């Protein structure tokens, strides 16, 4: 018996024709069904498989609470729009996530850090109907990474303004086409590192393959501004809240690769890993404020419903 819970989202997007919310669903149809995680689910002609043509989100679930759920649903919609996919039906996805978490916990107990992964593809070729799934499983153990990681900078090969100049490159969309991100991770491993920070071809710090960069310098906490073809981080917004509560100014702006290297402290932050302090960037070592980082991770793991009071942009 597999531990993971899988739901097939049968009504993943809002019908183009319907003015009414969920008008494509019969009364009482939730728009998703429980599925067998161990059974075949995907048709081989689904464009998510043959083309990587789809989008996803991964949500940390702490003590049964999907963190920053509304921000993740908003970002799923943003990614879908960048790929010209129909608009996801937020109500269906929200309920599917909650149902998946409830099912997992009813079978496996309440403990531990879980994650919910949302997948939306363009669907089976020729059918013109998107496919959707949500699965919930136990998260990887990131306790070691929360103590420190070694990182290398890699050239992304695009200018920082690629999202404006070339939107068809889908910079800033969380698409299923992750082969380049995985390749970057393997290059980091070859260089004896745990993770990557991408740098634009014109010398600006961008993001990690699955994370945002947080920079502490001169008493100010910064992250690269998100119009540079990078993903707005759901966790990064909460990190800013943490530092603001402690009296640090926070700022979104362009950060050059040199500024990155000259920082006092650096973190990579992401939904499931939370905050990992950087102990080395390329050949430069950084002291880690273990107490500050522990406080930061405790704050991130403890968040509940703060996220919809204020959306950062």
PDB file of C-alpha atoms in Angstrom:
ATOM      1  CA  UNK A   1       0.000   0.000   0.000  1.00  0.00           C
ATOM      2  CA  UNK A   2       1.553   3.283  -1.056  1.00  0.00           C
ATOM      3  CA  UNK A   3       1.582   6.090   1.455  1.00  0.00           C
ATOM      4  CA  UNK A   4       1.057   8.858  -1.082  1.00  0.00           C
ATOM      5  CA  UNK A   5      -2.370  10.255  -1.941  1.00  0.00           C
ATOM      6  CA  UNK A   6      -3.207  10.982  -5.578  1.00  0.00           C
ATOM      7  CA  UNK A   7      -6.151  12.956  -6.913  1.00  0.00           C
ATOM      8  CA  UNK A   8      -7.061  13.315 -10.569  1.00  0.00           C
ATOM      9  CA  UNK A   9      -8.383  16.821 -11.156  1.00  0.00           C
ATOM     10  CA  UNK A  10     -11.203  16.201 -13.615  1.00  0.00           C
ATOM     11  CA  UNK A  11     -12.183  19.882 -13.987  1.00  0.00           C
ATOM     12  CA  UNK A  12      -8.806  21.642 -13.687  1.00  0.00           C
ATOM     13  CA  UNK A  13      -9.633  24.826 -15.607  1.00  0.00           C
ATOM     14  CA  UNK A  14     -12.517  27.243 -15.801  1.00  0.00           C
ATOM     15  CA  UNK A  15     -14.569  26.697 -18.952  1.00  0.00           C
ATOM     16  CA  UNK A  16     -13.996  29.455 -21.497  1.00  0.00           C
ATOM     17  CA  UNK A  17     -17.709  29.589 -22.340  1.00  0.00           C
ATOM     18  CA  UNK A  18     -19.137  29.606 -18.844  1.00  0.00           C
ATOM     19  CA  UNK A  19     -19.706  32.922 -17.124  1.00  0.00           C
ATOM     20  CA  UNK A  20     -20.773  31.075 -14.009  1.00  0.00           C
ATOM     21  CA  UNK A  21     -18.149  29.613 -11.755  1.00  0.00           C
ATOM     22  CA  UNK A  22     -17.758  25.883 -12.326  1.00  0.00           C
ATOM     23  CA  UNK A  23     -20.590  25.717 -14.842  1.00  0.00           C
ATOM     24  CA  UNK A  24     -18.969  22.706 -16.512  1.00  0.00           C
ATOM     25  CA  UNK A  25     -19.490  20.585 -13.391  1.00  0.00           C
ATOM     26  CA  UNK A  26     -22.694  18.865 -12.453  1.00  0.00           C
ATOM     27  CA  UNK A  27     -24.119  19.720  -9.045  1.00  0.00           C
ATOM     28  CA  UNK A  28     -22.215  17.826  -6.384  1.00  0.00           C
ATOM     29  CA  UNK A  29     -19.200  17.177  -8.639  1.00  0.00           C
ATOM     30  CA  UNK A  30     -16.104  18.369  -6.784  1.00  0.00           C
ATOM     31  CA  UNK A  31     -14.025  18.487  -9.963  1.00  0.00           C
ATOM     32  CA  UNK A  32     -11.512  15.925  -8.635  1.00  0.00           C
ATOM     33  CA  UNK A  33     -11.496  12.242  -7.693  1.00  0.00           C
ATOM     34  CA  UNK A  34      -9.304  10.064  -5.514  1.00  0.00           C
ATOM     35  CA  UNK A  35      -7.051   7.882  -7.681  1.00  0.00           C
ATOM     36  CA  UNK A  36      -4.735   4.927  -7.139  1.00  0.00           C
ATOM     37  CA  UNK A  37      -1.200   6.280  -6.777  1.00  0.00           C
ATOM     38  CA  UNK A  38       0.264   2.923  -7.810  1.00  0.00           C
ATOM     39  CA  UNK A  39      -1.797   2.538 -10.990  1.00  0.00           C
ATOM     40  CA  UNK A  40      -1.031   3.998 -14.435  1.00  0.00           C
ATOM     41  CA  UNK A  41      -2.542   7.476 -14.713  1.00  0.00           C
ATOM     42  CA  UNK A  42      -1.108   9.317 -17.696  1.00  0.00           C
ATOM     43  CA  UNK A  43      -1.769   8.707 -21.371  1.00  0.00           C
ATOM     44  CA  UNK A  44       1.505   8.571 -23.274  1.00  0.00           C
ATOM     45  CA  UNK A  45       0.255  11.275 -25.677  1.00  0.00           C
ATOM     46  CA  UNK A  46      -0.354  13.739 -22.850  1.00  0.00           C
ATOM     47  CA  UNK A  47       1.581  16.868 -23.831  1.00  0.00           C
ATOM     48  CA  UNK A  48       3.005  17.051 -20.313  1.00  0.00           C
ATOM     49  CA  UNK A  49       4.938  13.875 -21.156  1.00  0.00           C
ATOM     50  CA  UNK A  50       5.770  14.409 -24.835  1.00  0.00           C
ATOM     51  CA  UNK A  51       6.508  18.151 -24.650  1.00  0.00           C
ATOM     52  CA  UNK A  52       6.920  19.082 -20.988  1.00  0.00           C
ATOM     53  CA  UNK A  53       4.012  21.384 -21.831  1.00  0.00           C
ATOM     54  CA  UNK A  54       2.454  22.225 -18.503  1.00  0.00           C
ATOM     55  CA  UNK A  55       2.976  23.916 -15.155  1.00  0.00           C
ATOM     56  CA  UNK A  56       3.277  22.877 -11.536  1.00  0.00           C
ATOM     57  CA  UNK A  57       3.471  24.066  -7.942  1.00  0.00           C
ATOM     58  CA  UNK A  58       4.867  22.384  -4.843  1.00  0.00           C
ATOM     59  CA  UNK A  59       3.355  23.387  -1.504  1.00  0.00           C
ATOM     60  CA  UNK A  60       4.779  22.587   1.911  1.00  0.00           C
ATOM     61  CA  UNK A  61       2.220  21.067   4.269  1.00  0.00           C
ATOM     62  CA  UNK A  62       3.115  21.611   7.926  1.00  0.00           C
ATOM     63  CA  UNK A  63       0.876  20.025  10.591  1.00  0.00           C
ATOM     64  CA  UNK A  64      -1.839  19.639   7.991  1.00  0.00           C
ATOM     65  CA  UNK A  65      -1.635  23.268   6.870  1.00  0.00           C
ATOM     66  CA  UNK A  66      -0.722  23.905   3.202  1.00  0.00           C
ATOM     67  CA  UNK A  67       1.572  26.924   3.501  1.00  0.00           C
ATOM     68  CA  UNK A  68       0.871  30.003   1.401  1.00  0.00           C
ATOM     69  CA  UNK A  69      -1.848  28.091  -0.442  1.00  0.00           C
ATOM     70  CA  UNK A  70      -3.408  31.207  -2.005  1.00  0.00           C
ATOM     71  CA  UNK A  71      -0.026  32.493  -3.205  1.00  0.00           C
ATOM     72  CA  UNK A  72       0.705  29.111  -4.790  1.00  0.00           C
ATOM     73  CA  UNK A  73      -2.710  29.013  -6.492  1.00  0.00           C
ATOM     74  CA  UNK A  74      -2.085  32.524  -7.794  1.00  0.00           C
ATOM     75  CA  UNK A  75       1.303  31.519  -9.136  1.00  0.00           C
ATOM     76  CA  UNK A  76      -0.178  28.405 -10.817  1.00  0.00           C
ATOM     77  CA  UNK A  77      -2.591  30.747 -12.620  1.00  0.00           C
ATOM     78  CA  UNK A  78       0.267  33.098 -13.558  1.00  0.00           C
ATOM     79  CA  UNK A  79       2.331  30.237 -15.006  1.00  0.00           C
ATOM     80  CA  UNK A  80      -0.713  28.923 -16.887  1.00  0.00           C
ATOM     81  CA  UNK A  81      -1.303  32.376 -18.406  1.00  0.00           C
ATOM     82  CA  UNK A  82       2.334  32.591 -19.564  1.00  0.00           C
ATOM     83  CA  UNK A  83       1.846  29.252 -21.367  1.00  0.00           C
ATOM     84  CA  UNK A  84      -1.555  30.298 -22.812  1.00  0.00           C
ATOM     85  CA  UNK A  85      -3.229  27.518 -20.851  1.00  0.00           C
ATOM     86  CA  UNK A  86      -6.840  28.031 -19.731  1.00  0.00           C
ATOM     87  CA  UNK A  87      -7.248  29.588 -16.298  1.00  0.00           C
ATOM     88  CA  UNK A  88      -7.052  27.036 -13.482  1.00  0.00           C
ATOM     89  CA  UNK A  89     -10.238  26.798 -11.405  1.00  0.00           C
ATOM     90  CA  UNK A  90      -8.807  27.959  -8.072  1.00  0.00           C
ATOM     91  CA  UNK A  91     -11.750  26.608  -6.066  1.00  0.00           C
ATOM     92  CA  UNK A  92     -11.280  23.096  -7.472  1.00  0.00           C
ATOM     93  CA  UNK A  93      -7.509  23.075  -6.895  1.00  0.00           C
ATOM     94  CA  UNK A  94      -7.885  24.497  -3.375  1.00  0.00           C
ATOM     95  CA  UNK A  95     -10.404  21.822  -2.377  1.00  0.00           C
ATOM     96  CA  UNK A  96      -8.330  19.095  -4.054  1.00  0.00           C
ATOM     97  CA  UNK A  97      -5.242  20.074  -2.035  1.00  0.00           C
ATOM     98  CA  UNK A  98      -7.201  20.092   1.225  1.00  0.00           C
ATOM     99  CA  UNK A  99      -8.861  16.760   0.391  1.00  0.00           C
ATOM    100  CA  UNK A 100      -5.507  15.209  -0.521  1.00  0.00           C
ATOM    101  CA  UNK A 101      -3.914  16.362   2.722  1.00  0.00           C
ATOM    102  CA  UNK A 102      -6.880  15.075   4.747  1.00  0.00           C
ATOM    103  CA  UNK A 103      -6.742  11.689   3.000  1.00  0.00           C
ATOM    104  CA  UNK A 104      -2.996  11.325   3.505  1.00  0.00           C
ATOM    105  CA  UNK A 105      -3.230  12.202   7.187  1.00  0.00           C
ATOM    106  CA  UNK A 106      -6.185   9.881   7.760  1.00  0.00           C
ATOM    107  CA  UNK A 107      -4.111   6.949   6.465  1.00  0.00           C
ATOM    108  CA  UNK A 108      -0.608   7.850   7.672  1.00  0.00           C
ATOM    109  CA  UNK A 109      -1.075   9.863  10.846  1.00  0.00           C
ATOM    110  CA  UNK A 110      -0.636  13.553  11.529  1.00  0.00           C
ATOM    111  CA  UNK A 111       3.130  13.957  11.928  1.00  0.00           C
ATOM    112  CA  UNK A 112       5.884  15.212   9.704  1.00  0.00           C
ATOM    113  CA  UNK A 113       6.420  17.643   6.891  1.00  0.00           C
ATOM    114  CA  UNK A 114       4.441  16.791   3.790  1.00  0.00           C
ATOM    115  CA  UNK A 115       4.182  18.394   0.373  1.00  0.00           C
ATOM    116  CA  UNK A 116       1.356  18.745  -2.126  1.00  0.00           C
ATOM    117  CA  UNK A 117       2.332  18.835  -5.786  1.00  0.00           C
ATOM    118  CA  UNK A 118      -0.079  20.367  -8.316  1.00  0.00           C
ATOM    119  CA  UNK A 119       0.383  19.466 -11.996  1.00  0.00           C
ATOM    120  CA  UNK A 120      -1.544  21.016 -14.898  1.00  0.00           C
ATOM    121  CA  UNK A 121      -0.744  19.990 -18.494  1.00  0.00           C
ATOM    122  CA  UNK A 122      -2.136  20.930 -21.886  1.00  0.00           C
ATOM    123  CA  UNK A 123      -3.665  17.453 -21.939  1.00  0.00           C
ATOM    124  CA  UNK A 124      -3.833  14.649 -24.454  1.00  0.00           C
ATOM    125  CA  UNK A 125      -2.759  15.773 -27.909  1.00  0.00           C
ATOM    126  CA  UNK A 126      -5.755  16.517 -30.104  1.00  0.00           C
ATOM    127  CA  UNK A 127      -8.319  16.511 -27.297  1.00  0.00           C
ATOM    128  CA  UNK A 128      -7.950  20.172 -26.303  1.00  0.00           C
ATOM    129  CA  UNK A 129      -8.679  19.482 -22.635  1.00  0.00           C
ATOM    130  CA  UNK A 130      -6.096  20.054 -19.882  1.00  0.00           C
ATOM    131  CA  UNK A 131      -5.035  17.301 -17.483  1.00  0.00           C
ATOM    132  CA  UNK A 132      -4.582  17.873 -13.762  1.00  0.00           C
ATOM    133  CA  UNK A 133      -3.307  15.989 -10.735  1.00  0.00           C
ATOM    134  CA  UNK A 134      -2.539  16.672  -7.098  1.00  0.00           C
ATOM    135  CA  UNK A 135      -0.430  14.340  -5.031  1.00  0.00           C
ATOM    136  CA  UNK A 136       0.512  14.499  -1.379  1.00  0.00           C
ATOM    137  CA  UNK A 137       3.475  12.682   0.113  1.00  0.00           C
ATOM    138  CA  UNK A 138       6.100  12.936   2.787  1.00  0.00           C
ATOM    139  CA  UNK A 139       8.728  15.609   2.170  1.00  0.00           C
ATOM    140  CA  UNK A 140      12.434  14.936   1.878  1.00  0.00           C
ATOM    141  CA  UNK A 141      14.379  15.604   5.083  1.00  0.00           C
ATOM    142  CA  UNK A 142      15.940  19.052   4.667  1.00  0.00           C
ATOM    143  CA  UNK A 143      17.248  19.404   8.232  1.00  0.00           C
ATOM    144  CA  UNK A 144      20.878  19.166   7.048  1.00  0.00           C
ATOM    145  CA  UNK A 145      20.388  21.761   4.304  1.00  0.00           C
ATOM    146  CA  UNK A 146      18.857  24.123   6.859  1.00  0.00           C
ATOM    147  CA  UNK A 147      22.267  24.085   8.587  1.00  0.00           C
ATOM    148  CA  UNK A 148      24.166  25.117   5.471  1.00  0.00           C
ATOM    149  CA  UNK A 149      24.778  24.465   1.772  1.00  0.00           C
ATOM    150  CA  UNK A 150      27.611  25.055  -0.681  1.00  0.00           C
ATOM    151  CA  UNK A 151      26.525  26.885  -3.826  1.00  0.00           C
ATOM    152  CA  UNK A 152      28.027  27.752  -7.208  1.00  0.00           C
ATOM    153  CA  UNK A 153      27.007  30.518  -9.605  1.00  0.00           C
ATOM    154  CA  UNK A 154      26.166  29.389 -13.141  1.00  0.00           C
ATOM    155  CA  UNK A 155      25.467  31.567 -16.177  1.00  0.00           C
ATOM    156  CA  UNK A 156      21.841  31.198 -17.225  1.00  0.00           C
ATOM    157  CA  UNK A 157      22.799  32.437 -20.697  1.00  0.00           C
ATOM    158  CA  UNK A 158      20.014  35.024 -20.892  1.00  0.00           C
ATOM    159  CA  UNK A 159      20.009  38.745 -20.153  1.00  0.00           C
ATOM    160  CA  UNK A 160      18.220  39.842 -16.985  1.00  0.00           C
ATOM    161  CA  UNK A 161      15.378  41.366 -19.069  1.00  0.00           C
ATOM    162  CA  UNK A 162      14.614  38.173 -21.017  1.00  0.00           C
ATOM    163  CA  UNK A 163      11.021  38.040 -19.733  1.00  0.00           C
ATOM    164  CA  UNK A 164      10.327  41.376 -21.453  1.00  0.00           C
ATOM    165  CA  UNK A 165      12.374  40.813 -24.606  1.00  0.00           C
ATOM    166  CA  UNK A 166      11.464  37.167 -25.202  1.00  0.00           C
ATOM    167  CA  UNK A 167       8.327  36.105 -23.295  1.00  0.00           C
ATOM    168  CA  UNK A 168       8.157  32.903 -25.386  1.00  0.00           C
ATOM    169  CA  UNK A 169      11.175  31.621 -23.443  1.00  0.00           C
ATOM    170  CA  UNK A 170       8.774  31.367 -20.459  1.00  0.00           C
ATOM    171  CA  UNK A 171      11.217  32.826 -17.964  1.00  0.00           C
ATOM    172  CA  UNK A 172       9.275  33.241 -14.740  1.00  0.00           C
ATOM    173  CA  UNK A 173       6.835  30.417 -15.475  1.00  0.00           C
ATOM    174  CA  UNK A 174       7.018  27.306 -13.316  1.00  0.00           C
ATOM    175  CA  UNK A 175       6.802  24.965 -16.287  1.00  0.00           C
ATOM    176  CA  UNK A 176       7.239  21.196 -16.327  1.00  0.00           C
ATOM    177  CA  UNK A 177      10.234  21.612 -18.667  1.00  0.00           C
ATOM    178  CA  UNK A 178      12.772  21.229 -15.887  1.00  0.00           C
ATOM    179  CA  UNK A 179      15.547  19.394 -17.732  1.00  0.00           C
ATOM    180  CA  UNK A 180      17.814  22.468 -17.706  1.00  0.00           C
ATOM    181  CA  UNK A 181      17.307  23.003 -13.970  1.00  0.00           C
ATOM    182  CA  UNK A 182      18.204  19.365 -13.337  1.00  0.00           C
ATOM    183  CA  UNK A 183      21.285  19.712 -15.532  1.00  0.00           C
ATOM    184  CA  UNK A 184      22.380  22.737 -13.499  1.00  0.00           C
ATOM    185  CA  UNK A 185      22.024  20.673 -10.329  1.00  0.00           C
ATOM    186  CA  UNK A 186      24.250  17.950 -11.766  1.00  0.00           C
ATOM    187  CA  UNK A 187      26.848  20.572 -12.724  1.00  0.00           C
ATOM    188  CA  UNK A 188      26.799  21.875  -9.154  1.00  0.00           C
ATOM    189  CA  UNK A 189      27.404  18.331  -7.875  1.00  0.00           C
ATOM    190  CA  UNK A 190      30.352  17.957 -10.282  1.00  0.00           C
ATOM    191  CA  UNK A 191      31.800  21.111  -8.730  1.00  0.00           C
ATOM    192  CA  UNK A 192      31.360  19.748  -5.215  1.00  0.00           C
ATOM    193  CA  UNK A 193      28.373  21.943  -4.386  1.00  0.00           C
ATOM    194  CA  UNK A 194      24.797  21.364  -3.239  1.00  0.00           C
ATOM    195  CA  UNK A 195      22.972  23.994  -5.261  1.00  0.00           C
ATOM    196  CA  UNK A 196      23.127  26.779  -7.830  1.00  0.00           C
ATOM    197  CA  UNK A 197      22.463  30.495  -8.154  1.00  0.00           C
ATOM    198  CA  UNK A 198      21.867  31.473 -11.772  1.00  0.00           C
ATOM    199  CA  UNK A 199      23.446  34.711 -13.006  1.00  0.00           C
ATOM    200  CA  UNK A 200      22.210  36.556 -16.085  1.00  0.00           C
ATOM    201  CA  UNK A 201      24.551  36.922 -19.054  1.00  0.00           C
ATOM    202  CA  UNK A 202      24.845  40.630 -18.199  1.00  0.00           C
ATOM    203  CA  UNK A 203      25.942  39.930 -14.642  1.00  0.00           C
ATOM    204  CA  UNK A 204      22.888  39.993 -12.347  1.00  0.00           C
ATOM    205  CA  UNK A 205      22.030  37.456  -9.672  1.00  0.00           C
ATOM    206  CA  UNK A 206      18.747  35.697 -10.474  1.00  0.00           C
ATOM    207  CA  UNK A 207      17.545  32.611  -8.564  1.00  0.00           C
ATOM    208  CA  UNK A 208      18.286  28.978  -7.858  1.00  0.00           C
ATOM    209  CA  UNK A 209      16.776  26.166  -9.932  1.00  0.00           C
ATOM    210  CA  UNK A 210      14.148  25.649  -7.213  1.00  0.00           C
ATOM    211  CA  UNK A 211      14.709  28.602  -4.889  1.00  0.00           C
ATOM    212  CA  UNK A 212      14.957  32.345  -4.394  1.00  0.00           C
ATOM    213  CA  UNK A 213      18.075  34.152  -3.191  1.00  0.00           C
ATOM    214  CA  UNK A 214      18.056  36.254  -0.015  1.00  0.00           C
ATOM    215  CA  UNK A 215      20.974  38.655   0.464  1.00  0.00           C
ATOM    216  CA  UNK A 216      21.925  40.442   3.709  1.00  0.00           C
ATOM    217  CA  UNK A 217      24.288  43.358   3.164  1.00  0.00           C
ATOM    218  CA  UNK A 218      24.783  46.618   5.089  1.00  0.00           C
ATOM    219  CA  UNK A 219      21.893  45.714   7.380  1.00  0.00           C
ATOM    220  CA  UNK A 220      19.412  45.468   4.494  1.00  0.00           C
ATOM    221  CA  UNK A 221      17.740  42.239   3.340  1.00  0.00           C
ATOM    222  CA  UNK A 222      17.269  42.075  -0.420  1.00  0.00           C
ATOM    223  CA  UNK A 223      16.116  39.694  -3.112  1.00  0.00           C
ATOM    224  CA  UNK A 224      16.485  40.118  -6.883  1.00  0.00           C
ATOM    225  CA  UNK A 225      13.458  41.957  -8.250  1.00  0.00           C
ATOM    226  CA  UNK A 226      11.054  39.610  -9.947  1.00  0.00           C
ATOM    227  CA  UNK A 227      10.709  41.295 -13.351  1.00  0.00           C
ATOM    228  CA  UNK A 228      13.980  39.639 -14.399  1.00  0.00           C
ATOM    229  CA  UNK A 229      12.369  36.438 -15.630  1.00  0.00           C
ATOM    230  CA  UNK A 230      12.467  34.846 -12.191  1.00  0.00           C
ATOM    231  CA  UNK A 231       9.742  33.346 -10.085  1.00  0.00           C
ATOM    232  CA  UNK A 232       8.226  35.383  -7.273  1.00  0.00           C
ATOM    233  CA  UNK A 233       8.859  33.299  -4.178  1.00  0.00           C
ATOM    234  CA  UNK A 234       6.028  32.375  -1.830  1.00  0.00           C
ATOM    235  CA  UNK A 235       8.561  31.617   0.903  1.00  0.00           C
ATOM    236  CA  UNK A 236      10.603  34.721   0.086  1.00  0.00           C
ATOM    237  CA  UNK A 237       7.605  36.929   0.971  1.00  0.00           C
ATOM    238  CA  UNK A 238       7.447  35.298   4.418  1.00  0.00           C
ATOM    239  CA  UNK A 239      11.224  35.702   4.851  1.00  0.00           C
ATOM    240  CA  UNK A 240      10.793  39.445   4.283  1.00  0.00           C
ATOM    241  CA  UNK A 241       8.040  39.457   6.940  1.00  0.00           C
ATOM    242  CA  UNK A 242      10.431  37.757   9.386  1.00  0.00           C
ATOM    243  CA  UNK A 243      13.199  40.299   8.833  1.00  0.00           C
ATOM    244  CA  UNK A 244      10.820  43.279   8.855  1.00  0.00           C
ATOM    245  CA  UNK A 245       9.491  42.158  12.251  1.00  0.00           C
ATOM    246  CA  UNK A 246      13.101  42.242  13.463  1.00  0.00           C
ATOM    247  CA  UNK A 247      13.673  45.786  12.204  1.00  0.00           C
ATOM    248  CA  UNK A 248      15.596  45.050   8.992  1.00  0.00           C
ATOM    249  CA  UNK A 249      14.669  47.065   5.916  1.00  0.00           C
ATOM    250  CA  UNK A 250      13.793  44.823   2.956  1.00  0.00           C
ATOM    251  CA  UNK A 251      14.122  45.606  -0.718  1.00  0.00           C
ATOM    252  CA  UNK A 252      13.496  44.153  -4.168  1.00  0.00           C
ATOM    253  CA  UNK A 253      16.095  45.302  -6.667  1.00  0.00           C
ATOM    254  CA  UNK A 254      18.694  44.217  -9.162  1.00  0.00           C
ATOM    255  CA  UNK A 255      21.687  42.630  -7.461  1.00  0.00           C
ATOM    256  CA  UNK A 256      24.915  42.303  -9.399  1.00  0.00           C
ATOM    257  CA  UNK A 257      26.991  39.138  -9.191  1.00  0.00           C
ATOM    258  CA  UNK A 258      29.679  41.183  -7.422  1.00  0.00           C
ATOM    259  CA  UNK A 259      27.203  42.409  -4.786  1.00  0.00           C
ATOM    260  CA  UNK A 260      26.121  38.825  -4.282  1.00  0.00           C
ATOM    261  CA  UNK A 261      29.701  37.749  -3.595  1.00  0.00           C
ATOM    262  CA  UNK A 262      30.287  40.705  -1.237  1.00  0.00           C
ATOM    263  CA  UNK A 263      27.195  39.992   0.894  1.00  0.00           C
ATOM    264  CA  UNK A 264      27.455  39.396   4.641  1.00  0.00           C
ATOM    265  CA  UNK A 265      25.049  36.456   4.522  1.00  0.00           C
ATOM    266  CA  UNK A 266      23.091  34.564   1.873  1.00  0.00           C
ATOM    267  CA  UNK A 267      20.205  32.095   1.928  1.00  0.00           C
ATOM    268  CA  UNK A 268      18.360  30.029  -0.650  1.00  0.00           C
ATOM    269  CA  UNK A 269      14.688  29.752   0.254  1.00  0.00           C
ATOM    270  CA  UNK A 270      11.948  27.548  -1.155  1.00  0.00           C
ATOM    271  CA  UNK A 271       8.597  26.149  -0.171  1.00  0.00           C
ATOM    272  CA  UNK A 272       9.598  22.712   1.047  1.00  0.00           C
ATOM    273  CA  UNK A 273      13.194  23.314   2.105  1.00  0.00           C
ATOM    274  CA  UNK A 274      12.387  26.662   3.818  1.00  0.00           C
ATOM    275  CA  UNK A 275      15.685  28.590   4.351  1.00  0.00           C
ATOM    276  CA  UNK A 276      19.115  27.107   3.679  1.00  0.00           C
ATOM    277  CA  UNK A 277      22.063  29.324   4.678  1.00  0.00           C
ATOM    278  CA  UNK A 278      24.924  29.477   2.183  1.00  0.00           C
ATOM    279  CA  UNK A 279      28.282  28.475   3.685  1.00  0.00           C
ATOM    280  CA  UNK A 280      30.227  28.903   0.437  1.00  0.00           C
ATOM    281  CA  UNK A 281      29.561  30.608  -2.890  1.00  0.00           C
ATOM    282  CA  UNK A 282      32.017  29.506  -5.579  1.00  0.00           C
ATOM    283  CA  UNK A 283      35.339  29.823  -3.716  1.00  0.00           C
ATOM    284  CA  UNK A 284      34.216  32.238  -1.051  1.00  0.00           C
ATOM    285  CA  UNK A 285      33.234  31.102   2.457  1.00  0.00           C
ATOM    286  CA  UNK A 286      30.470  32.771   4.464  1.00  0.00           C
ATOM    287  CA  UNK A 287      29.912  32.659   8.210  1.00  0.00           C
ATOM    288  CA  UNK A 288      26.456  31.359   9.090  1.00  0.00           C
ATOM    289  CA  UNK A 289      24.459  33.031  11.838  1.00  0.00           C
ATOM    290  CA  UNK A 290      23.065  29.733  13.114  1.00  0.00           C
ATOM    291  CA  UNK A 291      20.748  31.325  15.683  1.00  0.00           C
ATOM    292  CA  UNK A 292      19.235  33.778  13.179  1.00  0.00           C
ATOM    293  CA  UNK A 293      18.752  31.008  10.620  1.00  0.00           C
ATOM    294  CA  UNK A 294      17.178  28.698  13.213  1.00  0.00           C
ATOM    295  CA  UNK A 295      14.773  31.495  14.183  1.00  0.00           C
ATOM    296  CA  UNK A 296      13.991  32.117  10.518  1.00  0.00           C
ATOM    297  CA  UNK A 297      13.198  28.450   9.867  1.00  0.00           C
ATOM    298  CA  UNK A 298      11.114  28.206  13.029  1.00  0.00           C
ATOM    299  CA  UNK A 299       9.141  31.232  11.808  1.00  0.00           C
ATOM    300  CA  UNK A 300       8.680  29.748   8.334  1.00  0.00           C
ATOM    301  CA  UNK A 301       7.590  26.363   9.662  1.00  0.00           C
ATOM    302  CA  UNK A 302       5.141  27.970  12.102  1.00  0.00           C
ATOM    303  CA  UNK A 303       3.310  30.218   9.631  1.00  0.00           C
ATOM    304  CA  UNK A 304      -0.356  29.490   9.329  1.00  0.00           C
ATOM    305  CA  UNK A 305      -2.797  31.891   7.733  1.00  0.00           C
ATOM    306  CA  UNK A 306      -0.780  35.079   7.701  1.00  0.00           C
ATOM    307  CA  UNK A 307      -0.192  34.844   3.997  1.00  0.00           C
ATOM    308  CA  UNK A 308      -3.416  36.288   2.624  1.00  0.00           C
ATOM    309  CA  UNK A 309      -3.371  39.442   4.752  1.00  0.00           C
ATOM    310  CA  UNK A 310      -0.768  41.064   2.558  1.00  0.00           C
ATOM    311  CA  UNK A 311       0.439  40.008  -0.861  1.00  0.00           C
ATOM    312  CA  UNK A 312       3.897  41.295  -1.727  1.00  0.00           C
ATOM    313  CA  UNK A 313       4.651  42.304  -5.283  1.00  0.00           C
TER     314      UNK A 313
END
